[in-house]
mmCIF file of C-alpha atoms in Angstrom:
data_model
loop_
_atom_site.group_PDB
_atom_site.id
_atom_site.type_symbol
_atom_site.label_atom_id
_atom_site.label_comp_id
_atom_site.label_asym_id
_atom_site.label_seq_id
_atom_site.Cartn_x
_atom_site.Cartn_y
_atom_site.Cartn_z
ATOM 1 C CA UNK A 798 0.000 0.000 0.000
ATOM 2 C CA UNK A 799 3.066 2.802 0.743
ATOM 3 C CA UNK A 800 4.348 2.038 -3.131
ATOM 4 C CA UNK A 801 0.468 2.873 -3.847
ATOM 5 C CA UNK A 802 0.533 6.300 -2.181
ATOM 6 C CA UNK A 803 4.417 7.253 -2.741
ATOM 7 C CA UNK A 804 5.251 5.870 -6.047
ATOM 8 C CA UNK A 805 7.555 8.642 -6.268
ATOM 9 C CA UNK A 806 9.758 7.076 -3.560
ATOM 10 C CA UNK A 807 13.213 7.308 -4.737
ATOM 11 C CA UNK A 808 13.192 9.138 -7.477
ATOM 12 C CA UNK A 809 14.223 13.116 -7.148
ATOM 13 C CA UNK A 810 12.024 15.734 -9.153
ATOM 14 C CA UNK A 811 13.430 19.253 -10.395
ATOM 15 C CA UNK A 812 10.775 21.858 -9.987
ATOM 16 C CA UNK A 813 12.230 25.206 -11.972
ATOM 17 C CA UNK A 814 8.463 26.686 -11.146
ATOM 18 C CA UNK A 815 8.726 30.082 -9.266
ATOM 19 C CA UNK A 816 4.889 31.125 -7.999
ATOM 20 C CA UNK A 817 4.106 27.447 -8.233
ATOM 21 C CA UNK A 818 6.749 26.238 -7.263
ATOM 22 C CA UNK A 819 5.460 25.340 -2.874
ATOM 23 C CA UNK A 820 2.579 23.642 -4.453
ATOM 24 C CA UNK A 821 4.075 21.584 -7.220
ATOM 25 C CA UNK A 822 6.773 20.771 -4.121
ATOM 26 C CA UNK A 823 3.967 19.568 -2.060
ATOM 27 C CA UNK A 824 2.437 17.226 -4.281
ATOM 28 C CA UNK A 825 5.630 15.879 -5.696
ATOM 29 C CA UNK A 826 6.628 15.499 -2.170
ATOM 30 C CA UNK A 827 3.147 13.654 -0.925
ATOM 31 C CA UNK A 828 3.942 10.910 -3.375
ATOM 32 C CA UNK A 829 7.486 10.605 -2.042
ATOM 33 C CA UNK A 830 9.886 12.160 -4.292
ATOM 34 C CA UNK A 831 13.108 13.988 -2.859
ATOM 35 C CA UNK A 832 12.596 17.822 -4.397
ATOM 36 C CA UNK A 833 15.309 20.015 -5.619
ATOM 37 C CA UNK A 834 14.244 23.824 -6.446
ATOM 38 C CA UNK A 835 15.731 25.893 -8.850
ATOM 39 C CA UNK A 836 13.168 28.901 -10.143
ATOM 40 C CA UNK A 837 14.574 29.454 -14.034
ATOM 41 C CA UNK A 838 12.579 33.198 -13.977
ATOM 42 C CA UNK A 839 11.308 35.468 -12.210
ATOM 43 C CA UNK A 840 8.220 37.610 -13.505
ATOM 44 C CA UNK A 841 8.910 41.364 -12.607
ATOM 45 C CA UNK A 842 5.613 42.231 -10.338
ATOM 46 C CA UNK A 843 3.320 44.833 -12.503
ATOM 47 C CA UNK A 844 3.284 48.110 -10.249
ATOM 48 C CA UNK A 845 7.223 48.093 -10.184
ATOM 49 C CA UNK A 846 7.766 47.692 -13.967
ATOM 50 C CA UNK A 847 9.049 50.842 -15.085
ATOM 51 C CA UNK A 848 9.369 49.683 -18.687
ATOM 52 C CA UNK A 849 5.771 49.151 -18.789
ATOM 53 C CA UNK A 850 5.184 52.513 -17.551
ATOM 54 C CA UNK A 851 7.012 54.462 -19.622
ATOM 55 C CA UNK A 852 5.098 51.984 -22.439
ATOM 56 C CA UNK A 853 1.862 53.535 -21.259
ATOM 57 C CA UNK A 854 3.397 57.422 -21.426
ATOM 58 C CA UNK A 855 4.286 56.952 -24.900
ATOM 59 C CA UNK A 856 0.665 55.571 -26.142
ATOM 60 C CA UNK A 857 -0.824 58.502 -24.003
ATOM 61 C CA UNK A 858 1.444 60.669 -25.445
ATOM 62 C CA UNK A 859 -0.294 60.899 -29.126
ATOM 63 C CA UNK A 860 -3.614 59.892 -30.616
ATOM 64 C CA UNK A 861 -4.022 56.124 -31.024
ATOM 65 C CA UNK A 862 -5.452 54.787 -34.531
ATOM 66 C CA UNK A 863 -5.328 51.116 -33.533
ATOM 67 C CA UNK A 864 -5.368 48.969 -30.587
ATOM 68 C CA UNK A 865 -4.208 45.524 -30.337
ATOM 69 C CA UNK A 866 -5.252 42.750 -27.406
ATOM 70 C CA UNK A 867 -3.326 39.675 -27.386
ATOM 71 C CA UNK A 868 -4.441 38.184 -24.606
ATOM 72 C CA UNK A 869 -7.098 38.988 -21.664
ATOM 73 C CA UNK A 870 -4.839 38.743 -18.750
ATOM 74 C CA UNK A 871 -1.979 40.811 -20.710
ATOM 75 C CA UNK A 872 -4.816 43.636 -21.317
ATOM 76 C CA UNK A 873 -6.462 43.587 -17.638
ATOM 77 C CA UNK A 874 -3.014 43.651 -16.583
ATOM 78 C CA UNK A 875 -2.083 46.471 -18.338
ATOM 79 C CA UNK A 876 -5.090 48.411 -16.942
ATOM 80 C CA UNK A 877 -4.506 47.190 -13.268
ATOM 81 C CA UNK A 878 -0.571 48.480 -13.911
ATOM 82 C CA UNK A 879 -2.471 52.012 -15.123
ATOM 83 C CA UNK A 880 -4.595 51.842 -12.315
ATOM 84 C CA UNK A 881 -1.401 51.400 -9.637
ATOM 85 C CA UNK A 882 -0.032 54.380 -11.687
ATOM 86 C CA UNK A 883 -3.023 56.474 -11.115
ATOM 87 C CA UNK A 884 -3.590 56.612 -15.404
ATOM 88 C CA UNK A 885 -6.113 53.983 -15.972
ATOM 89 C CA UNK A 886 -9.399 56.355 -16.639
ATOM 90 C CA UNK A 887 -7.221 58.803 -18.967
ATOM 91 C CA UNK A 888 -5.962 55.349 -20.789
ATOM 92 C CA UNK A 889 -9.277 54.029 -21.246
ATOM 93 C CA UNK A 890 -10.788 56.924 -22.607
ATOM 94 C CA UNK A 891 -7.433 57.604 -24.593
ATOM 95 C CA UNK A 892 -8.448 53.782 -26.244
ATOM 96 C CA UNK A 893 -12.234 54.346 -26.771
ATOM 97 C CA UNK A 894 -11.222 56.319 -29.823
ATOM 98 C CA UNK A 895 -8.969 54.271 -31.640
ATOM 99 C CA UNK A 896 -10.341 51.186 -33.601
ATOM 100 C CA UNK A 897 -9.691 47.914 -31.326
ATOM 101 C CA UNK A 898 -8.948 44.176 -32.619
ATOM 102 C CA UNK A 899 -8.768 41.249 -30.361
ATOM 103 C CA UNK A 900 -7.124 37.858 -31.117
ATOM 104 C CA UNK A 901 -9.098 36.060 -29.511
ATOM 105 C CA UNK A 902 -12.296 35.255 -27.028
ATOM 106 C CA UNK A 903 -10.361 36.130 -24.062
ATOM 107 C CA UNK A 904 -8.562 39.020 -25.490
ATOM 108 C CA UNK A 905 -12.333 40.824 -26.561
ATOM 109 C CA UNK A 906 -13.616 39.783 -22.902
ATOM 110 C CA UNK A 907 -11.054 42.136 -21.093
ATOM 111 C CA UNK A 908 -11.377 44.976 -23.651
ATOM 112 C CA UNK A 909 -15.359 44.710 -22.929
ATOM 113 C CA UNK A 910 -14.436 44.568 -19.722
ATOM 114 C CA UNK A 911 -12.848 47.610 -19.718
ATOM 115 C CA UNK A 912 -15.954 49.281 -21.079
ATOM 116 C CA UNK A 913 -15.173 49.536 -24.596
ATOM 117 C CA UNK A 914 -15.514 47.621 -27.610
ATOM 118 C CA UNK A 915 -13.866 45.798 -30.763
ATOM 119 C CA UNK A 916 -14.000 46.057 -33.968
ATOM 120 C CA UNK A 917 -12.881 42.813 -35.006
ATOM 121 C CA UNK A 918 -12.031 39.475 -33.200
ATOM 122 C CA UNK A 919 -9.689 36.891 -35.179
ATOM 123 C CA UNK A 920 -11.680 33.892 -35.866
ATOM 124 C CA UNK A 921 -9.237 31.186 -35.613
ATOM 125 C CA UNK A 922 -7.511 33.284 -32.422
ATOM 126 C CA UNK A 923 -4.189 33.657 -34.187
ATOM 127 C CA UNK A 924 -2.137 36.791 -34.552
ATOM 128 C CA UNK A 925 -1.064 35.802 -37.983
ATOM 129 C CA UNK A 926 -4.842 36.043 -38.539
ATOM 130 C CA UNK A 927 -4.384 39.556 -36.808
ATOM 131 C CA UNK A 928 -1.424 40.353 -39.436
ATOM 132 C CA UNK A 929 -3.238 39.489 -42.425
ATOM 133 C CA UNK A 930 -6.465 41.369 -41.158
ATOM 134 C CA UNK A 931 -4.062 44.722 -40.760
ATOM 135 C CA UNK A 932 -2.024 44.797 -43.758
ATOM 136 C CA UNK A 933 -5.477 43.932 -45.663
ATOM 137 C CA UNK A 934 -7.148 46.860 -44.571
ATOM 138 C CA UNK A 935 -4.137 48.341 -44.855
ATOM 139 C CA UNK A 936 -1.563 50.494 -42.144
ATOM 140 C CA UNK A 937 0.665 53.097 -43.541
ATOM 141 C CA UNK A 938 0.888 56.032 -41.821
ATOM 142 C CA UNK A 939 -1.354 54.259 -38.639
ATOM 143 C CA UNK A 940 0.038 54.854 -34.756
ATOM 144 C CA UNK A 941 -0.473 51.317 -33.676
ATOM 145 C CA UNK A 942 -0.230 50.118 -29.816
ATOM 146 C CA UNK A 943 0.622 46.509 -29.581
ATOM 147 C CA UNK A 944 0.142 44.807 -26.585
ATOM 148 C CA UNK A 945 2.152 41.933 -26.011
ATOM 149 C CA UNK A 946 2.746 39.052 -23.103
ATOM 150 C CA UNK A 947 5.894 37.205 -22.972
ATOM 151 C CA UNK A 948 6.340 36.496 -26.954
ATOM 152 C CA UNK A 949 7.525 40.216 -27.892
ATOM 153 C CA UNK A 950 5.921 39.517 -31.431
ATOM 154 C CA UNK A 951 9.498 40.408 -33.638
ATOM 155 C CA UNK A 952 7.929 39.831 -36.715
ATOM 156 C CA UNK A 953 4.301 40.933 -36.407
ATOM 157 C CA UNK A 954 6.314 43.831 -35.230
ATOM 158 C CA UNK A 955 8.267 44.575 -38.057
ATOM 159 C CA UNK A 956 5.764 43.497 -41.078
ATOM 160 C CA UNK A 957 3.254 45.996 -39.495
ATOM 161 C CA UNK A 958 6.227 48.871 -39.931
ATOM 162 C CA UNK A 959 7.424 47.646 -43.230
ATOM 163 C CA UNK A 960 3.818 48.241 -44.080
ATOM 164 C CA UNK A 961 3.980 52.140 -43.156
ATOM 165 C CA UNK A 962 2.889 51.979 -39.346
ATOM 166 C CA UNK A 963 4.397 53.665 -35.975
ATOM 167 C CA UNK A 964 4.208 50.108 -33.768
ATOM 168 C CA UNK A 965 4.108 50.816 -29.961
ATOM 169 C CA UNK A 966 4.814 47.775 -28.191
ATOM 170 C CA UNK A 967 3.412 47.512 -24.670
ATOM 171 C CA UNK A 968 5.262 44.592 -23.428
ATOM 172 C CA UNK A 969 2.845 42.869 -20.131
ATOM 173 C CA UNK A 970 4.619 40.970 -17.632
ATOM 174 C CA UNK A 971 8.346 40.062 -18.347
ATOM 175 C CA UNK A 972 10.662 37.610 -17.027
ATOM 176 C CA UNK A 973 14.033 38.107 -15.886
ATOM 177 C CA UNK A 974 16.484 35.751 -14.187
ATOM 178 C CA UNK A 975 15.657 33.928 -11.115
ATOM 179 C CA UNK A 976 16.081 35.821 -7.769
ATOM 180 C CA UNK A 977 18.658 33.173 -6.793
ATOM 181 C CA UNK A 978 20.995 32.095 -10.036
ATOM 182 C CA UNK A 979 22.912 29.749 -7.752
ATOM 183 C CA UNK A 980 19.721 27.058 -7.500
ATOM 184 C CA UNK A 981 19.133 27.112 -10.676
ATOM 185 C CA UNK A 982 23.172 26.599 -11.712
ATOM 186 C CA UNK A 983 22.658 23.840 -8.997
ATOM 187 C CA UNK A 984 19.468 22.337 -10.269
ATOM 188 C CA UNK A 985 21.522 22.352 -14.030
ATOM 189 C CA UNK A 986 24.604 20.948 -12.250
ATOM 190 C CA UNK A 987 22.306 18.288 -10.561
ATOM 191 C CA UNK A 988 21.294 17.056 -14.042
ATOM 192 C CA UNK A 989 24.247 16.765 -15.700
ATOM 193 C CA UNK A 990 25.213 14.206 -12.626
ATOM 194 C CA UNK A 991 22.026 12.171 -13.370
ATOM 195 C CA UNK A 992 20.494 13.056 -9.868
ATOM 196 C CA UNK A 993 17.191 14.382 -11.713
ATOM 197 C CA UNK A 994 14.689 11.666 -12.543
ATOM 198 C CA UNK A 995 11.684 14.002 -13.874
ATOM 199 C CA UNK A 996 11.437 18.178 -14.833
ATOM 200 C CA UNK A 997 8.313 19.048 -15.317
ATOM 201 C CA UNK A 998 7.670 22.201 -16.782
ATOM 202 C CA UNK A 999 4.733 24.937 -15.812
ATOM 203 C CA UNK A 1000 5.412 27.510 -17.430
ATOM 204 C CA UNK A 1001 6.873 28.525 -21.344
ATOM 205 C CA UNK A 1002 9.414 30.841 -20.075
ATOM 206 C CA UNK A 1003 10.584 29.208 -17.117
ATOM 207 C CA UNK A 1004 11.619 26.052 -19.511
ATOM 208 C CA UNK A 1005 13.325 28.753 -21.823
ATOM 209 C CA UNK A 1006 15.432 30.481 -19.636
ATOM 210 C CA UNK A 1007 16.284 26.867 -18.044
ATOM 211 C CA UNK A 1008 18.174 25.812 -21.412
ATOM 212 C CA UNK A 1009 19.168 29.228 -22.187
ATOM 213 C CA UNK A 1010 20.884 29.496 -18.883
ATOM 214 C CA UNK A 1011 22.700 25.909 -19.718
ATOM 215 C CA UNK A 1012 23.881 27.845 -23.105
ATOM 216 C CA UNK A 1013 25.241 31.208 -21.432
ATOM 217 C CA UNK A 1014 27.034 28.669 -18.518
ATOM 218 C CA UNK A 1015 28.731 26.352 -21.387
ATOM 219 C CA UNK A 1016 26.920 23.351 -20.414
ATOM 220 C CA UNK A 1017 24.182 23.762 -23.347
ATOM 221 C CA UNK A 1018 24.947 20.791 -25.071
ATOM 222 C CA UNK A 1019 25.862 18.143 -22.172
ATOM 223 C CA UNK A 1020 22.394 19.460 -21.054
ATOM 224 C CA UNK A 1021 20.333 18.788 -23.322
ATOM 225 C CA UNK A 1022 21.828 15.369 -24.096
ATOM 226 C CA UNK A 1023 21.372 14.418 -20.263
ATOM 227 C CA UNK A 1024 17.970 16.015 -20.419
ATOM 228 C CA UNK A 1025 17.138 13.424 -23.691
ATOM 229 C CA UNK A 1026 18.733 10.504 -22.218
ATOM 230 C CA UNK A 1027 18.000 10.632 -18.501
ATOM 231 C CA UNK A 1028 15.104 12.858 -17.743
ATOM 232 C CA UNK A 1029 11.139 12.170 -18.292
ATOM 233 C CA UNK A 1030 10.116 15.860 -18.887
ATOM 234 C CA UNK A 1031 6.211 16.405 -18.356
ATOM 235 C CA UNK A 1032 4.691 19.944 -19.898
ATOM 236 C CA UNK A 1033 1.153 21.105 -18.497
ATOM 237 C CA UNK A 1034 0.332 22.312 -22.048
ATOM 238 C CA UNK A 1035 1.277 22.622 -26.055
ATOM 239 C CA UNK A 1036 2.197 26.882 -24.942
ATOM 240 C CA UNK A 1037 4.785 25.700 -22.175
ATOM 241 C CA UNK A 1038 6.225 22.566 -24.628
ATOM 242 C CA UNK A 1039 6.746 24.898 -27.101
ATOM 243 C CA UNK A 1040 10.333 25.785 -26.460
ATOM 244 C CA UNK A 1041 11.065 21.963 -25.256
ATOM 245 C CA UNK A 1042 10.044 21.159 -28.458
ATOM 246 C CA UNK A 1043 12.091 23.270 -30.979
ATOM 247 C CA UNK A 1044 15.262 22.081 -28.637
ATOM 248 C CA UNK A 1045 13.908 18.536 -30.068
ATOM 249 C CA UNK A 1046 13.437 17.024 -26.796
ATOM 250 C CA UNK A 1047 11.234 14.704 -25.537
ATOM 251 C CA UNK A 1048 8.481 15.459 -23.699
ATOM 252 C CA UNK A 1049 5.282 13.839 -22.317
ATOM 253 C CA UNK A 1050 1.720 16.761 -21.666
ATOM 254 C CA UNK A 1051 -1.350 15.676 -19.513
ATOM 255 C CA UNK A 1052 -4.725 15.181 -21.228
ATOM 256 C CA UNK A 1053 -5.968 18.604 -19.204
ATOM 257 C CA UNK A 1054 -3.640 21.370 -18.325
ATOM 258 C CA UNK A 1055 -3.845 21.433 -14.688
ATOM 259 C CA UNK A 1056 -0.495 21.553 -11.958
ATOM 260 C CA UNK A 1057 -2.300 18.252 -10.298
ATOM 261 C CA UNK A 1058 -2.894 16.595 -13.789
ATOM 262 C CA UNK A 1059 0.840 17.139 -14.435
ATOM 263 C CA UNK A 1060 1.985 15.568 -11.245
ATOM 264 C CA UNK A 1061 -0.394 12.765 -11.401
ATOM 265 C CA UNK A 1062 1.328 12.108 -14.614
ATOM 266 C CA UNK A 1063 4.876 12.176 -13.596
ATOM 267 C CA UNK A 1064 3.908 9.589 -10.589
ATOM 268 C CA UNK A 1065 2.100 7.441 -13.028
ATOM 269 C CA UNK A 1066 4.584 7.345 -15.895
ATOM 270 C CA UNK A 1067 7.965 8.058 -14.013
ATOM 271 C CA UNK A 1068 7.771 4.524 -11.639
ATOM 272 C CA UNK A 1069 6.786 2.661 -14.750
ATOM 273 C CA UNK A 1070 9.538 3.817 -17.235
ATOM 274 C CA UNK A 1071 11.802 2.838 -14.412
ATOM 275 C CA UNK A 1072 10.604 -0.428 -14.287
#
């Protein structure tokens, strides 16, 4: 019965989670795995982003001919950011009269939610859907605010101003280095000596900056190899396998993108690979 309720006994889990990161500890360590911690980001808290700020200046700083939601939480963040900064009223109304497109469902629910309204929702929730839609309609000589989460959108970026427009990026939520580099160098080290049975992965960025930090420490390559050869990896979704995919790694999702579905599915599959 103890194998039943810690199948994780003897095996050691890397958790490179940083809000997450107690919880996915608790569970992991519930079903008896040893933990080892090593955040690979950290997300630089809203109120205290200055770059995100001065972001917000710049759009109030002109008229606005289009507006551009990527995603709900990136736009109701940007407003609660405004809000913290005292500008949220004068940004809203500075919005209402520029023509607004969302990418998707979520996207068009925070700018109604904000009291104003789109003009145009992509259908299949893409931004190259977005793109197309712009540079149909056509963009030259259009002040265009952008607002991005994570991704900064390169390329949307730079089609949009080959195509005539001013493109202000308003860049929601970015990551930075973990608090403490010396886990995560640890946690990286711990790998390369086979000590890590299972990473899973939370997050997009977190699993980026985790290879990324491997590259900029010279260990790139003997990472990845140990990470193919000795390490089940476990993503909670296709967004945060993303960049474990274009390394060409292996990787294993859950069938719904939950923190316990991913555990659940490192204890299931992690005892039986062993065997």
């Amino acid at each position: 019965m103890h194998d039943e309720q810690q199948p994780l006994t003897g095996f050691t889990v890397g958790v490179t989670a940083e809000r997450k990161a107690e919880e996915i500890g608790a569970l992991l360590s519930r079903r008896g795995a040893r933990v080892l911690y090593g955040a690979a980001m950290h997300t630089v808290p809203l109120p205290e982003d200055g770059e995100l700020a001065s972001a917000t200046e710049e759009v109030l700083s002109a008229p606005v001919d289009i507006a551009i939601a990527i995603t709900g939480v990136g736009f109701r963040g940007w407003l609660e950011a405004a809000e913290a900064n005292g500008v949220r009223d004068r940004l809203v109304e500075h919005l209402r009269s520029a023509t607004l497109l969302a990418r998707g469902a979520k996207a068009k629910g925070a700018v109604r939610g904000a009291g104003l309204v789109e003009e145009w929702t992509s259908p299949a929730e893409e931004s190259a859907e977005v793109l197309e839609h712009l540079l149909a309609r056509g963009v030259s000589g259009a002040r265009i605010v952008l607002q991005v989460h994570g991704d900064p959108m390169l390329r949307f970026q730079s089609e949009l101003r080959d195509a005539g427009a001013e493109v202000l990026p308003v860049t929601v939520y970015r990551w930075t280095d973990p608090l403490d580099l010396p886990a995560l160098d640890d946690l990286i080290d711990a790998v390369l000596a086979g000590e890590v049975d299972a990473l899973p992965f939370t997050s997009a960025p977190a699993a980026t900056n985790l290879l990324n930090r491997a590259d900029r420490t010279g260990r790139g390559e003997r990472f990845r190899e140990a990470l193919r050869e000795k390490v089940f990896i476990a993503c909670v979704g296709p967004v945060t396998a993303a960049p474990i995919a274009a390394a060409g790694l292996p990787y294993v999702m859950p069938d719904r993108a939950r923190t316990g579905s991913l555990v659940r599915l490192v204890a299931e599959e992690l005892p039986r690979l062993a065997r």
